[in-house]
PDB file of C-alpha atoms in Angstrom:
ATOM      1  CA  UNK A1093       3.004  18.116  -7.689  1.00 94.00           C
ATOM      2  CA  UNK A1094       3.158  14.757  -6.957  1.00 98.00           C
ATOM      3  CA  UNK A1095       6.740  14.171  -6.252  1.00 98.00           C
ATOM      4  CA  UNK A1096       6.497  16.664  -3.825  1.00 98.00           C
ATOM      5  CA  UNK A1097       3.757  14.399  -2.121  1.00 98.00           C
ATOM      6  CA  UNK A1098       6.016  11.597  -2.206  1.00 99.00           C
ATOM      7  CA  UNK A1099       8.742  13.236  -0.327  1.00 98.00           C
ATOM      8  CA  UNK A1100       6.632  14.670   2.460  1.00 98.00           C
ATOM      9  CA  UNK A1101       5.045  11.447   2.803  1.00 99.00           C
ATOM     10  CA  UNK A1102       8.843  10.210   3.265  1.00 98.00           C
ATOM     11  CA  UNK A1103       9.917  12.147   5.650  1.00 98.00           C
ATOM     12  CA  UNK A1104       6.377  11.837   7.227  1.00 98.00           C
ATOM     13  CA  UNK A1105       6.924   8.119   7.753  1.00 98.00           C
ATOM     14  CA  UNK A1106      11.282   8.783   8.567  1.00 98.00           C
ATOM     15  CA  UNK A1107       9.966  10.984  11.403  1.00 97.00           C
ATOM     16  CA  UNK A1108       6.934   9.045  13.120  1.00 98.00           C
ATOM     17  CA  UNK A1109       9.566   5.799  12.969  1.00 97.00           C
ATOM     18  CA  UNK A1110      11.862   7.441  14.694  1.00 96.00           C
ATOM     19  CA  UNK A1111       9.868   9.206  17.191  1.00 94.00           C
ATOM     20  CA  UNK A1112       7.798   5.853  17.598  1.00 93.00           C
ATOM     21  CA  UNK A1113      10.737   3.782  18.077  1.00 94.00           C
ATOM     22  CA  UNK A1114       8.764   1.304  15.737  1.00 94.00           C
ATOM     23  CA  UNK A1115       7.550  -0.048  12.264  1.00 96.00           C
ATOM     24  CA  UNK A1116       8.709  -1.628   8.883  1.00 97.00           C
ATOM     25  CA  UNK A1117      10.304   1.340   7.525  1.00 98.00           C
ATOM     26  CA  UNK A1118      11.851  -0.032   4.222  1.00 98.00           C
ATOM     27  CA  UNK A1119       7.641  -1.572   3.547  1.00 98.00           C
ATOM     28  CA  UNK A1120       6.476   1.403   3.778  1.00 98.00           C
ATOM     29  CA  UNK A1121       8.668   3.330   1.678  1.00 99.00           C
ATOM     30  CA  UNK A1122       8.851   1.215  -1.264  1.00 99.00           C
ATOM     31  CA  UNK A1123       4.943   1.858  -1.625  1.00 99.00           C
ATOM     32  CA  UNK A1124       4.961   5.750  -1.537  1.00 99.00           C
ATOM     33  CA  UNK A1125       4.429   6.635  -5.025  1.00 99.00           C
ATOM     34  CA  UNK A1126       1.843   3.770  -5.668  1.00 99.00           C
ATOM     35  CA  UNK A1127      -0.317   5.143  -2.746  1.00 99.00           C
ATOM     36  CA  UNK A1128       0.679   9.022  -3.558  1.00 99.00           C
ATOM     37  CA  UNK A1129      -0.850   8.499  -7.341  1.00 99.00           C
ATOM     38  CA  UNK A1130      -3.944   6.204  -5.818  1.00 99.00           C
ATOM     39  CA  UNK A1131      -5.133   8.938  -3.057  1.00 98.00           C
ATOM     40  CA  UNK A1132      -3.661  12.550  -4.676  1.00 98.00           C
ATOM     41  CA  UNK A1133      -3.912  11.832  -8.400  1.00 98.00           C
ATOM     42  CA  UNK A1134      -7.262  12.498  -8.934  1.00 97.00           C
ATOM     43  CA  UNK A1135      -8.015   8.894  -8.976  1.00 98.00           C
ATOM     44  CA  UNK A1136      -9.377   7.873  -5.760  1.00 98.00           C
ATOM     45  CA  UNK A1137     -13.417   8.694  -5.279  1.00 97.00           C
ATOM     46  CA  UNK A1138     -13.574   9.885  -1.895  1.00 95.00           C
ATOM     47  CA  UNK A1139     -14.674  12.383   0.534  1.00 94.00           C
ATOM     48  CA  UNK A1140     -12.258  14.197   2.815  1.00 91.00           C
ATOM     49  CA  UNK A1141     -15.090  15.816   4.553  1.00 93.00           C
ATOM     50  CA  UNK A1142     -16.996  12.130   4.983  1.00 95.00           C
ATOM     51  CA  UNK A1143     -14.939   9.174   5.586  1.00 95.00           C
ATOM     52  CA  UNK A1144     -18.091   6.754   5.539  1.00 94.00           C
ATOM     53  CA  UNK A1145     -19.465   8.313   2.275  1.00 96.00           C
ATOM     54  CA  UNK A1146     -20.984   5.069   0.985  1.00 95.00           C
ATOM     55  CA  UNK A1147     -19.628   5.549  -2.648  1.00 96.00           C
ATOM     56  CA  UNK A1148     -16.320   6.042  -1.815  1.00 98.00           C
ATOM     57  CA  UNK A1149     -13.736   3.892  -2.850  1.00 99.00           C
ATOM     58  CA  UNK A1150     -11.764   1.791  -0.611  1.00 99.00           C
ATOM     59  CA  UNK A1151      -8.810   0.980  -0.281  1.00 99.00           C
ATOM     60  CA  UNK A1152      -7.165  -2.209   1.726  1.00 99.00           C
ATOM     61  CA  UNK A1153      -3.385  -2.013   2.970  1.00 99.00           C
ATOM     62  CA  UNK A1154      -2.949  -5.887   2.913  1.00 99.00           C
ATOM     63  CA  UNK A1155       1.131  -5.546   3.697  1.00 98.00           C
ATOM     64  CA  UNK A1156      -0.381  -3.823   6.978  1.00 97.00           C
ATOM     65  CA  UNK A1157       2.905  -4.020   8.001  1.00 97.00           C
ATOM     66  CA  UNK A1158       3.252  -0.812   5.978  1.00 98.00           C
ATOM     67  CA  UNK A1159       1.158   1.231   7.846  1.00 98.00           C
ATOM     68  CA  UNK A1160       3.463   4.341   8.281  1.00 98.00           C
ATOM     69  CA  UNK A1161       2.647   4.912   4.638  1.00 99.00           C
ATOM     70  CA  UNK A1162      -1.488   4.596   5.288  1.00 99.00           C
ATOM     71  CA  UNK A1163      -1.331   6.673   8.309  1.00 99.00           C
ATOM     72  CA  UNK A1164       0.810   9.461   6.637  1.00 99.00           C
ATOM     73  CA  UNK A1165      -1.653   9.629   3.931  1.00 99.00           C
ATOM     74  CA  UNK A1166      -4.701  10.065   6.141  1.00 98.00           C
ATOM     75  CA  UNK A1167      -2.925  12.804   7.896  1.00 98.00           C
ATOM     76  CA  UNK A1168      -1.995  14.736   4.506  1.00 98.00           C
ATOM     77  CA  UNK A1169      -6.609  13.910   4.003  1.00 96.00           C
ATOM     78  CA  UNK A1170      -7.297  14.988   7.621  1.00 96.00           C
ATOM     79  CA  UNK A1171      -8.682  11.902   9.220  1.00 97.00           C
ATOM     80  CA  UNK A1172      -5.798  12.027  11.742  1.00 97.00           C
ATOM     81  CA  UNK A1173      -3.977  15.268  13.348  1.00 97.00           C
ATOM     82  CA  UNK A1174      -0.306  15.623  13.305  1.00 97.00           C
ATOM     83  CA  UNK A1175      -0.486  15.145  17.050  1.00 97.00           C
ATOM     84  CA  UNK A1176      -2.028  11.374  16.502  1.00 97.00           C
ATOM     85  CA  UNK A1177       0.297  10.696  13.923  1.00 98.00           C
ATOM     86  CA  UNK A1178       3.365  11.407  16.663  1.00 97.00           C
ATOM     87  CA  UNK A1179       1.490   8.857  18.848  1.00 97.00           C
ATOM     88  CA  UNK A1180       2.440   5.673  16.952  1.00 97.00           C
ATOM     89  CA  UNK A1181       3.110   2.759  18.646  1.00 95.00           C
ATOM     90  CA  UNK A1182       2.990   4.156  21.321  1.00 94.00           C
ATOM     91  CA  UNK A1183       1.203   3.173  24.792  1.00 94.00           C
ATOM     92  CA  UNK A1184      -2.611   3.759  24.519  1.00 93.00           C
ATOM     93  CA  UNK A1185      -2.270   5.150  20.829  1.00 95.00           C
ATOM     94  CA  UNK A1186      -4.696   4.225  18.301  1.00 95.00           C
ATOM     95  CA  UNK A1187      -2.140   3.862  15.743  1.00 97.00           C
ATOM     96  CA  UNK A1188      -0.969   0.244  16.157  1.00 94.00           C
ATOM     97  CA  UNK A1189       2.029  -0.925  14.194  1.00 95.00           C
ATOM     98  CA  UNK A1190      -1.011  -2.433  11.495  1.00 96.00           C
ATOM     99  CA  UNK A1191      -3.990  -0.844  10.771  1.00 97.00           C
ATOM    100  CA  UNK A1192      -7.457  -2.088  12.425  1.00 97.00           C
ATOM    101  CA  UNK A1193     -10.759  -1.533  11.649  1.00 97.00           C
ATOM    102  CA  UNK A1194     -12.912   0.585  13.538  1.00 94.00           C
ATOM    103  CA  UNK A1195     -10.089   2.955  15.006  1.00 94.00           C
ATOM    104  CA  UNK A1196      -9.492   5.402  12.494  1.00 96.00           C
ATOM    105  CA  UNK A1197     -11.602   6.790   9.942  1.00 96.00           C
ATOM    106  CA  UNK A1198      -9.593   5.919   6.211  1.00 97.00           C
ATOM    107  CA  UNK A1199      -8.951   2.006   7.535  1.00 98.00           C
ATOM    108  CA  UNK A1200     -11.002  -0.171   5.771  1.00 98.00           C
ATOM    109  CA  UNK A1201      -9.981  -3.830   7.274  1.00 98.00           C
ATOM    110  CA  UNK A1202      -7.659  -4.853   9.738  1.00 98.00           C
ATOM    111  CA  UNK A1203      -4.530  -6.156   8.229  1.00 98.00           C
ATOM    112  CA  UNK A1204      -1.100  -7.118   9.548  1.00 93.00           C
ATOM    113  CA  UNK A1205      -1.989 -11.009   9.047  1.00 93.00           C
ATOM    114  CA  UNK A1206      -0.685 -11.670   5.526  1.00 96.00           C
ATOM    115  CA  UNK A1207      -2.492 -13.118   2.458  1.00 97.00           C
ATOM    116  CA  UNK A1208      -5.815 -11.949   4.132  1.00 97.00           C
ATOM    117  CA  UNK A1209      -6.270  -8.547   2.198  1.00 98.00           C
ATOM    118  CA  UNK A1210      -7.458  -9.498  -0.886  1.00 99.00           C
ATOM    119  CA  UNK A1211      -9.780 -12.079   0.546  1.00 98.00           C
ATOM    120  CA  UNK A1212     -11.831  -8.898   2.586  1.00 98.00           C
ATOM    121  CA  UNK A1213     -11.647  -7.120  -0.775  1.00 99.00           C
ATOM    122  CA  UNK A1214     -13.151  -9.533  -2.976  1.00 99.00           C
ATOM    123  CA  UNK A1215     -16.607  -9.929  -0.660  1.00 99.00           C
ATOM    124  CA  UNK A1216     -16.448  -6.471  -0.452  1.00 99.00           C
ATOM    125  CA  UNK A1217     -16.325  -6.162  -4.174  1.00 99.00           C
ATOM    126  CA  UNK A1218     -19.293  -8.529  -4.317  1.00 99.00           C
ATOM    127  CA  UNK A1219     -21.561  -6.590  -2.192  1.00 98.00           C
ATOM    128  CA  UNK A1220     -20.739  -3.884  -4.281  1.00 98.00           C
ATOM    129  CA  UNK A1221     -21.929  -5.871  -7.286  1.00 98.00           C
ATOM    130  CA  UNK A1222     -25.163  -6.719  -5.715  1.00 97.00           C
ATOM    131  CA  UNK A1223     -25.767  -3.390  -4.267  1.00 97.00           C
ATOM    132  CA  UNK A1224     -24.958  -1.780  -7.759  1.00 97.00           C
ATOM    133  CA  UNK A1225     -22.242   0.678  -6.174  1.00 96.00           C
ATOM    134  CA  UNK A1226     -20.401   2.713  -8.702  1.00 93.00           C
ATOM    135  CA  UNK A1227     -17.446   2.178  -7.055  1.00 97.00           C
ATOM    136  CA  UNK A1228     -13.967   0.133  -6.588  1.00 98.00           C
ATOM    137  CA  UNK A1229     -12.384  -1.830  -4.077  1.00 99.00           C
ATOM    138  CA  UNK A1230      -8.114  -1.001  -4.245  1.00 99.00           C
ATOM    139  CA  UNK A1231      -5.942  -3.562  -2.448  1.00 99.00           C
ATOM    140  CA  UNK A1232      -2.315  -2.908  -1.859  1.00 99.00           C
ATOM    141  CA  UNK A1233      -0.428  -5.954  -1.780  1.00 99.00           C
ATOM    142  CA  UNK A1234       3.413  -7.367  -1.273  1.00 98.00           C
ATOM    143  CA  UNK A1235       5.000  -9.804  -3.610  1.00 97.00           C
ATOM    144  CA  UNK A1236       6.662 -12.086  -0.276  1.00 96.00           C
ATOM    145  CA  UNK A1237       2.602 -11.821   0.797  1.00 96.00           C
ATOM    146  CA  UNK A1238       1.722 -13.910  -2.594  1.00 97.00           C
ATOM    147  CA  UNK A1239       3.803 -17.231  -0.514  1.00 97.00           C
ATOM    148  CA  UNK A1240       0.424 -17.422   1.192  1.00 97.00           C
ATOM    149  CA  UNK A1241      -2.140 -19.828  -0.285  1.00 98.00           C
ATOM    150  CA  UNK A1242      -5.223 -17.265   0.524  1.00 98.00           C
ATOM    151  CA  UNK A1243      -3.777 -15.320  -1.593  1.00 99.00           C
ATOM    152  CA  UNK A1244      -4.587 -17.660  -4.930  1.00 98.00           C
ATOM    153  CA  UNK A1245      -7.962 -18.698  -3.590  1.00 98.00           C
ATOM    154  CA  UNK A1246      -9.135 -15.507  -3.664  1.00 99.00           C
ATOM    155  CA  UNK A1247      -7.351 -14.232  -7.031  1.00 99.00           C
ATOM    156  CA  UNK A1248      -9.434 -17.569  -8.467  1.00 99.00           C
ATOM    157  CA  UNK A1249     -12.822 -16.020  -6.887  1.00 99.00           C
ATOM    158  CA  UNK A1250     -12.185 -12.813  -8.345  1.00 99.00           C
ATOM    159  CA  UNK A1251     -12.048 -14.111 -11.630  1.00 99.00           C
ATOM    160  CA  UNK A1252     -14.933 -16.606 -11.489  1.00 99.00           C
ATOM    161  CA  UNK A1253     -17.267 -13.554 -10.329  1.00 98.00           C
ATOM    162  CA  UNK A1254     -15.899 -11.418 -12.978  1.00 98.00           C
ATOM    163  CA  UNK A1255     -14.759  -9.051 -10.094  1.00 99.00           C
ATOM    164  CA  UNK A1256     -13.701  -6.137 -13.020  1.00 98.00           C
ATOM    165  CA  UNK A1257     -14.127  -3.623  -9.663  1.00 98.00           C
ATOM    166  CA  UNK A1258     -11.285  -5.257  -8.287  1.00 99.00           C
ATOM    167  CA  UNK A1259      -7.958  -3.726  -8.645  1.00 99.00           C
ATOM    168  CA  UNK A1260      -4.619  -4.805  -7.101  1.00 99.00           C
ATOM    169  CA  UNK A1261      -1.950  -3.024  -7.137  1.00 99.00           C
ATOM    170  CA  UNK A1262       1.211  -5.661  -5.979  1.00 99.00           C
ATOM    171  CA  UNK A1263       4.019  -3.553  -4.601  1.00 98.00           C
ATOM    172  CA  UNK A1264       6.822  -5.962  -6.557  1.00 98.00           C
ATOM    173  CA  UNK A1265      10.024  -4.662  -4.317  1.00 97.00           C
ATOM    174  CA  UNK A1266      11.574  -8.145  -4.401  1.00 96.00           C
ATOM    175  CA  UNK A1267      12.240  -8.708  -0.577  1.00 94.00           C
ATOM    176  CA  UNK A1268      10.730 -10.149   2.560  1.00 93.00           C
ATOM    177  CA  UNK A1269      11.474  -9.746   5.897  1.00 89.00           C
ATOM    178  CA  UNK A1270      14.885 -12.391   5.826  1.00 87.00           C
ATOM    179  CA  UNK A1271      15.943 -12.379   1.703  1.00 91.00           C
ATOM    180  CA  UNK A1272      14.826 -12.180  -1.990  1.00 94.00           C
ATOM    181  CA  UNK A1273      11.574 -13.557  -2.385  1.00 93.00           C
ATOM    182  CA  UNK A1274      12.869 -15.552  -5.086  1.00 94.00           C
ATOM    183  CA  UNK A1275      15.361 -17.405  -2.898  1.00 94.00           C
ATOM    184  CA  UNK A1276      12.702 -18.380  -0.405  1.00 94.00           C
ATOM    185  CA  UNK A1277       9.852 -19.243  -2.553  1.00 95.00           C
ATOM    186  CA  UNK A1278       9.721 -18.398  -6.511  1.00 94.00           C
ATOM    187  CA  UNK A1279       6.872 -16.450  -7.480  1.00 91.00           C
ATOM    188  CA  UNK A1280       8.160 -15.974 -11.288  1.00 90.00           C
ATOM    189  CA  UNK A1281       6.438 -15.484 -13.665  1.00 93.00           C
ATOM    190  CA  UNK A1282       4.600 -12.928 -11.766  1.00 94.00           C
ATOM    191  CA  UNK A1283       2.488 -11.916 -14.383  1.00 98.00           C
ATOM    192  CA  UNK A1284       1.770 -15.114 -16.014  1.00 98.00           C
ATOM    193  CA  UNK A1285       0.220 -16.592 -13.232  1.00 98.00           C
ATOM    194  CA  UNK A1286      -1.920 -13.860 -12.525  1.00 98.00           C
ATOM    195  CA  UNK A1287      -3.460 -14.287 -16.425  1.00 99.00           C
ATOM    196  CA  UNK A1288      -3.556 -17.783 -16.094  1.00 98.00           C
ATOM    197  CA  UNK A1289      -6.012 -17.054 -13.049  1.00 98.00           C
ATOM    198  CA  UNK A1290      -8.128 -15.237 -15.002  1.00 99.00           C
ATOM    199  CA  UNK A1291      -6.652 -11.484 -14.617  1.00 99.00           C
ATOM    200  CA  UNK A1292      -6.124  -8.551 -16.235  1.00 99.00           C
ATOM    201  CA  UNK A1293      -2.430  -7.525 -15.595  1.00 99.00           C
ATOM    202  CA  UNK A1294       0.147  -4.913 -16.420  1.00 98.00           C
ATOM    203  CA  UNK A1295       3.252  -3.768 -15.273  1.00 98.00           C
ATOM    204  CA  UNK A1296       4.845  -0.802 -14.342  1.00 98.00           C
ATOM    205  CA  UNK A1297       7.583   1.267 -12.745  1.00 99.00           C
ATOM    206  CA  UNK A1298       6.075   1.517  -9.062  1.00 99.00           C
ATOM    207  CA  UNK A1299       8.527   4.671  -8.423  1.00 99.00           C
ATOM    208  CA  UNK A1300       6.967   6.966 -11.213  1.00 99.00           C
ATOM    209  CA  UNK A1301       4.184   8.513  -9.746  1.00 99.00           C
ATOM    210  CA  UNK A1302       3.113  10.545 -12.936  1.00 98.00           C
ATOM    211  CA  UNK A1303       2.664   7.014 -14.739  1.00 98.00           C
ATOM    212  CA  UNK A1304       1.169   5.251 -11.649  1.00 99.00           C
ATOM    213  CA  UNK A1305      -0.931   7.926 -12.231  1.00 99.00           C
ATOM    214  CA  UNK A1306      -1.674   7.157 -15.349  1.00 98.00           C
ATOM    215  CA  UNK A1307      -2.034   3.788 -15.318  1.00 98.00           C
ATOM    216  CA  UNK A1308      -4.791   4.137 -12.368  1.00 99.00           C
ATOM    217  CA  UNK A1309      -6.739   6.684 -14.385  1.00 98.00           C
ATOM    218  CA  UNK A1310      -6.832   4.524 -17.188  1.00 98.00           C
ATOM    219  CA  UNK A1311      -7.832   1.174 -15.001  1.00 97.00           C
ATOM    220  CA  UNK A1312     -10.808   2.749 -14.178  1.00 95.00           C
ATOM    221  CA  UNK A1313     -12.475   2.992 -17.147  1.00 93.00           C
ATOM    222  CA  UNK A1314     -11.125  -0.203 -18.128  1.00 95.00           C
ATOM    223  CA  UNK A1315     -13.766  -2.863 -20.559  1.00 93.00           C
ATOM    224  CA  UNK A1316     -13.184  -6.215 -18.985  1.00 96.00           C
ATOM    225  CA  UNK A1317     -15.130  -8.501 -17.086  1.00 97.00           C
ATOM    226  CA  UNK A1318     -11.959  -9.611 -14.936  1.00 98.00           C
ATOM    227  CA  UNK A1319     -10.551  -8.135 -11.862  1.00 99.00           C
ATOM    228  CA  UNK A1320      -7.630  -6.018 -12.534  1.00 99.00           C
ATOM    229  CA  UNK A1321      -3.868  -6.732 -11.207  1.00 99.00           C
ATOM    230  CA  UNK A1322      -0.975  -3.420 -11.814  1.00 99.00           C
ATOM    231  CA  UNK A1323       2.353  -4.951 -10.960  1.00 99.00           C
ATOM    232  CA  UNK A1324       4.520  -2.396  -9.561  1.00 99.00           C
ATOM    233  CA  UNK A1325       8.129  -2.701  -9.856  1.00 98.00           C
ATOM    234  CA  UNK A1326       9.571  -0.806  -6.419  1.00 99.00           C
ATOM    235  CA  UNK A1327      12.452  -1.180  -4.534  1.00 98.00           C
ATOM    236  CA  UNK A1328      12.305  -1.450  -1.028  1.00 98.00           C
ATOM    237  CA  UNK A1329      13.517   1.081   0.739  1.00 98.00           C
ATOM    238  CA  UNK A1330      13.257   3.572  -1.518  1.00 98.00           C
ATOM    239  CA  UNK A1331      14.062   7.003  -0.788  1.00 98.00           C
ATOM    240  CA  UNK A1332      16.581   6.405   1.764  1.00 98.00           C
ATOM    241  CA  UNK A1333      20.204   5.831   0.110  1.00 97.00           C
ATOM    242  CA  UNK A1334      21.506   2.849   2.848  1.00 97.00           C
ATOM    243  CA  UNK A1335      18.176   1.187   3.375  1.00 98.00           C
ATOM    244  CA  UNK A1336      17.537   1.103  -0.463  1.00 98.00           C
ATOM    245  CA  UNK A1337      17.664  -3.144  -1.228  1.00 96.00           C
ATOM    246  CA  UNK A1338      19.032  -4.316   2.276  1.00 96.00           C
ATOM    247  CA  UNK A1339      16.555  -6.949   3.914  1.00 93.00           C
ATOM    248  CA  UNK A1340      17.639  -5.864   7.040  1.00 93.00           C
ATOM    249  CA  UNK A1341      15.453  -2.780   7.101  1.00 94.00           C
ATOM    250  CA  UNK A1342      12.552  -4.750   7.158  1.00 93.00           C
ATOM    251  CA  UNK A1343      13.019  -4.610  10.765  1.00 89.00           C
ATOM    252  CA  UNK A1344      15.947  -2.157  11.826  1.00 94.00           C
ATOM    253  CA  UNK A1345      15.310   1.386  12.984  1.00 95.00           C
ATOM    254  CA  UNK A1346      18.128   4.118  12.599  1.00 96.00           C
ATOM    255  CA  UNK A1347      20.141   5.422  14.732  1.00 95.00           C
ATOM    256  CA  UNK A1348      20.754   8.703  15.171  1.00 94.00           C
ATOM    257  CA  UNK A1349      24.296   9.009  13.257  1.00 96.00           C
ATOM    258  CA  UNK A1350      22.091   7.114  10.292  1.00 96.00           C
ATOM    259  CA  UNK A1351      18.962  10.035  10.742  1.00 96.00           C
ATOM    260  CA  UNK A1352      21.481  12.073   9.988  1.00 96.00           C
ATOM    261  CA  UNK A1353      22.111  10.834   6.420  1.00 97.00           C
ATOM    262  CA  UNK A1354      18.073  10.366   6.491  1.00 97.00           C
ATOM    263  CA  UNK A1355      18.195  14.374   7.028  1.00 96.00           C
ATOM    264  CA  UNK A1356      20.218  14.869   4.200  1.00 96.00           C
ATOM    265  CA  UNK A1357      18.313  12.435   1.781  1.00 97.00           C
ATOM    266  CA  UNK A1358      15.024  13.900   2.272  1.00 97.00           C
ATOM    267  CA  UNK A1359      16.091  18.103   2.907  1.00 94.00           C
ATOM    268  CA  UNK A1360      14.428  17.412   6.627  1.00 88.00           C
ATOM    269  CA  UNK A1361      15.962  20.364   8.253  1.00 78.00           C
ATOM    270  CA  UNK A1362      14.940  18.968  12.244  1.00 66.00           C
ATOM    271  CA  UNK A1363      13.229  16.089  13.370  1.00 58.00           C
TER     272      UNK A1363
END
């Protein structure tokens, strides 16, 4: 099932931070049931056995910062052993605290740089409209990431090209890395901008995987000529019941008294 997805793919991410020392662990975990219904729900067109397959789907981690998530997933695929996976951030390890193209298979740009991510999607969404590929470009974006001007250029090509193989899915947790993203800059109303830029939008409950599910299957066969935007309501830190809505865990790692209440949140029996 696909809960049980979600919770491996917690602890997956709860035990590479803390072995790693490293990462944004409260990104990451906001995003798991978006990603878990995207790559496990039957919606993603892919091949496990061919990570260049040139019809497959791609997706592009744009909060790169969140790449515990990405790299758990692609272990769950197989394009990286458990044995890379406990190499994170760590010296000579391929697994840098954001993806980068070219290093891994399942890593479709190299992110980490906000407001960049949906700028590499839309020309690749482009070339897939000239080379008449039957397939979609996914980008995975944060809310605090939508501060960045890039951002709205390229949500204004999208809809000019009538980009409707375009979908973003905006992981809405309502935190950067210092506060509420409404207390530095406003980005209400969310979804009204993104129409008034020429989208399709709709929200849902990022933390129900079944509907995320859903939702996905349904974008696909979507009739519109505009790109398509799924505004995901998470909270950050999900998962975990003292990181759940604190901005410090942008940054923080636990210690070991905290991986203890990790432990119990998550059934991990050892680390």
């Amino acid at each position: 099932m696909l809960e049980d997805i979600a919770k491996e793919l917690r602890r997956d991410i709860m035990k590479t931070a803390y072995k790693g020392g490293s990462g944004h662990i409260a990104s990451a975990l906001s995003a798991v049931e978006i990603m878990t219904a995207l790559y496990f729900g039957d919606v993603l067109q892919y091949d496990a056995q061919n990570p260049k397959w040139d019809d497959r789907d791609k997706v592009i981690l744009s909060k790169g910062h969140a790449s515990l998530l990405l790299y758990s997933i692609l272990k769950h695929i197989g394009y990286i052993t458990q044995e890379e996976l406990d190499t994170f951030c760590q010296p000579g390890s391929v697994l840098g605290g954001e993806p980068k193209l070219g290093d891994i298979p399942g890593v479709e740009a190299t992110t980490g740089s906000l407001g960049h991510g949906l700028s590499f999607a839309v020309g690749i969404a482009m070339a897939n409209k000239l080379d008449r590929r039957d397939s979609r470009v996914y980008v995975i974006l944060g809310d605090g990431e939508c501060q960045e001007g890039s951002v709205w250029e390229a949500a204004l090509s999208a809809a000019h090209n009538h980009l409707d193989n375009l979908t973003v899915i905006l992981d809405c947790n309502g935190l950067q890395a210092m506060d509420d993203t409404e207390k530095i800059v406003s980005l209400t109303p969310f979804k009204e901008k993104w129409e008034a830029f020429g989208w399709h939008v709709i929200e849902a409950d990022g933390h129900d995987v079944n509907r995320m599910q859903e939702i996905l299957k349904q974008d696909k066969n979507l009739q519109t000529d505009k790109p398509h935007m799924i505004i995901a309501h998470t909270i950050k830190g999900k998962g975990i019941s003292f990181m759940e809505n604190v901005p410090i865990w942008h940054y923080r790692m636990p210690n070991s008294e905290e991986m203890e209440i990790v432990k119990k949140d998550l059934d991990i029996d050892q680390m």
